[in-house]
Amino acid sequence: ELSAEQGGSSSELRLGDYSYYGWGVATSFKDQDSTVHETSDDSLPPMYTLNEVEISAQHVDYEASLARYRKTAEMTVTGEWMSSFVARASF
């Protein structure tokens, strides 16, 4: 994710694949009352909380994958090594 945020086209493409195929894991946190809350960008990392972390399989998210693929398609290929990753992608 960090590489994709810094403009890495191959990382952006890979994250799109993860969303499309449902690869990877999703995390959620359990409070003391055992209710589950989904993570958000503004939440604290698990090391700063006393809650239990629940890890589950990531679900297929076609909208997120489409957004990642579109972002990859709009990127300018600046390095010759990037061409092979973007050329193999089908948008």
C-alpha positions as a LaTeX table, in Angstrom:
\begin{tabular}{lrrr}
\hline
Residue & $x$ (\AA) & $y$ (\AA) & $z$ (\AA) \\
\hline
Glu1 & 0.00 & 0.00 & 0.00 \\
Leu2 & 2.84 & 2.39 & 0.77 \\
Ser3 & 4.42 & 1.82 & $-2.63$ \\
Ala4 & 1.07 & 2.39 & $-4.36$ \\
Glu5 & 0.56 & 5.62 & $-2.40$ \\
Gln6 & 3.98 & 6.77 & $-3.60$ \\
Gly7 & 2.99 & 6.21 & $-7.24$ \\
Gly8 & 4.16 & 2.64 & $-7.88$ \\
Ser9 & 2.14 & 1.37 & $-10.84$ \\
Ser10 & 2.94 & $-2.31$ & $-10.26$ \\
Ser11 & 1.85 & $-2.01$ & $-6.62$ \\
Glu12 & $-1.35$ & $-0.23$ & $-7.61$ \\
Leu13 & $-2.07$ & $-2.96$ & $-10.14$ \\
Arg14 & $-1.36$ & $-5.68$ & $-7.57$ \\
Leu15 & $-3.71$ & $-4.07$ & $-5.03$ \\
Gly16 & $-6.39$ & $-4.03$ & $-7.73$ \\
Asp17 & $-5.84$ & $-7.76$ & $-8.23$ \\
Tyr18 & $-6.12$ & $-8.36$ & $-4.48$ \\
Ser19 & $-9.46$ & $-6.54$ & $-4.40$ \\
Tyr20 & $-10.76$ & $-8.24$ & $-7.55$ \\
Tyr21 & $-9.92$ & $-11.79$ & $-6.48$ \\
Gly22 & $-10.46$ & $-11.33$ & $-2.73$ \\
Trp23 & $-6.88$ & $-12.12$ & $-1.82$ \\
Gly24 & $-5.36$ & $-10.96$ & 1.45 \\
Val25 & $-6.79$ & $-10.40$ & 4.89 \\
Ala26 & $-9.09$ & $-7.86$ & 6.52 \\
Thr27 & $-8.80$ & $-6.81$ & 10.14 \\
Ser28 & $-11.41$ & $-5.72$ & 12.63 \\
Phe29 & $-11.19$ & $-4.98$ & 16.33 \\
Lys30 & $-13.23$ & $-6.44$ & 19.19 \\
Asp31 & $-13.99$ & $-4.23$ & 22.16 \\
Gln32 & $-14.39$ & $-5.49$ & 25.71 \\
Asp33 & $-18.13$ & $-5.94$ & 25.03 \\
Ser34 & $-17.18$ & $-8.30$ & 22.14 \\
Thr35 & $-18.73$ & $-6.21$ & 19.37 \\
Val36 & $-16.79$ & $-5.98$ & 16.14 \\
His37 & $-15.81$ & $-2.64$ & 14.61 \\
Glu38 & $-14.31$ & $-2.34$ & 11.12 \\
Thr39 & $-11.03$ & $-0.46$ & 10.84 \\
Ser40 & $-10.85$ & 2.98 & 9.34 \\
Asp41 & $-8.00$ & 5.16 & 8.19 \\
Asp42 & $-8.18$ & 7.34 & 11.31 \\
Ser43 & $-8.18$ & 4.48 & 13.83 \\
Leu44 & $-5.16$ & 3.69 & 15.95 \\
Pro45 & $-2.98$ & 0.70 & 15.07 \\
Pro46 & $-3.59$ & $-2.42$ & 17.19 \\
Met47 & $-0.41$ & $-1.89$ & 19.22 \\
Tyr48 & $-1.98$ & 1.27 & 20.71 \\
Thr49 & $-5.24$ & $-0.35$ & 21.73 \\
Leu50 & $-6.19$ & $-2.96$ & 24.29 \\
Asn51 & $-8.72$ & $-4.57$ & 21.95 \\
Glu52 & $-8.47$ & $-7.96$ & 20.33 \\
Val53 & $-7.79$ & $-8.09$ & 16.60 \\
Glu54 & $-9.92$ & $-10.35$ & 14.43 \\
Ile55 & $-8.37$ & $-11.33$ & 11.10 \\
Ser56 & $-10.59$ & $-12.66$ & 8.33 \\
Ala57 & $-10.40$ & $-13.32$ & 4.60 \\
Gln58 & $-10.83$ & $-10.24$ & 2.46 \\
His59 & $-14.02$ & $-10.19$ & 0.44 \\
Val60 & $-14.15$ & $-9.54$ & $-3.30$ \\
Asp61 & $-14.60$ & $-5.81$ & $-3.94$ \\
Tyr62 & $-15.11$ & $-5.04$ & $-7.62$ \\
Glu63 & $-15.55$ & $-1.29$ & $-7.08$ \\
Ala64 & $-12.24$ & $-0.98$ & $-5.23$ \\
Ser65 & $-10.46$ & $-3.04$ & $-7.88$ \\
Leu66 & $-11.92$ & $-0.90$ & $-10.68$ \\
Ala67 & $-10.72$ & 2.24 & $-8.91$ \\
Arg68 & $-7.21$ & 0.77 & $-8.59$ \\
Tyr69 & $-7.18$ & $-0.34$ & $-12.25$ \\
Arg70 & $-8.33$ & 3.09 & $-13.43$ \\
Lys71 & $-5.65$ & 4.78 & $-11.35$ \\
Thr72 & $-3.05$ & 2.46 & $-12.88$ \\
Ala73 & $-4.30$ & 3.21 & $-16.39$ \\
Glu74 & $-4.01$ & 6.96 & $-15.78$ \\
Met75 & $-0.40$ & 6.72 & $-14.57$ \\
Thr76 & 2.42 & 7.83 & $-16.81$ \\
Val77 & 4.89 & 5.04 & $-17.50$ \\
Thr78 & 8.23 & 6.67 & $-16.80$ \\
Gly79 & 10.53 & 3.69 & $-16.52$ \\
Glu80 & 11.08 & 0.96 & $-19.07$ \\
Trp81 & 10.68 & $-1.67$ & $-16.33$ \\
Met82 & 7.14 & $-0.42$ & $-15.63$ \\
Ser83 & 5.92 & $-1.15$ & $-19.17$ \\
Ser84 & 5.81 & $-4.91$ & $-18.70$ \\
Phe85 & 3.47 & $-4.71$ & $-15.67$ \\
Val86 & 1.07 & $-2.23$ & $-17.19$ \\
Ala87 & 1.07 & $-3.88$ & $-20.64$ \\
Arg88 & $-0.04$ & $-7.24$ & $-19.16$ \\
Ala89 & $-2.99$ & $-5.62$ & $-17.38$ \\
Ser90 & $-6.36$ & $-5.74$ & $-19.05$ \\
Phe91 & $-8.60$ & $-2.86$ & $-18.08$ \\
\hline
\end{tabular}
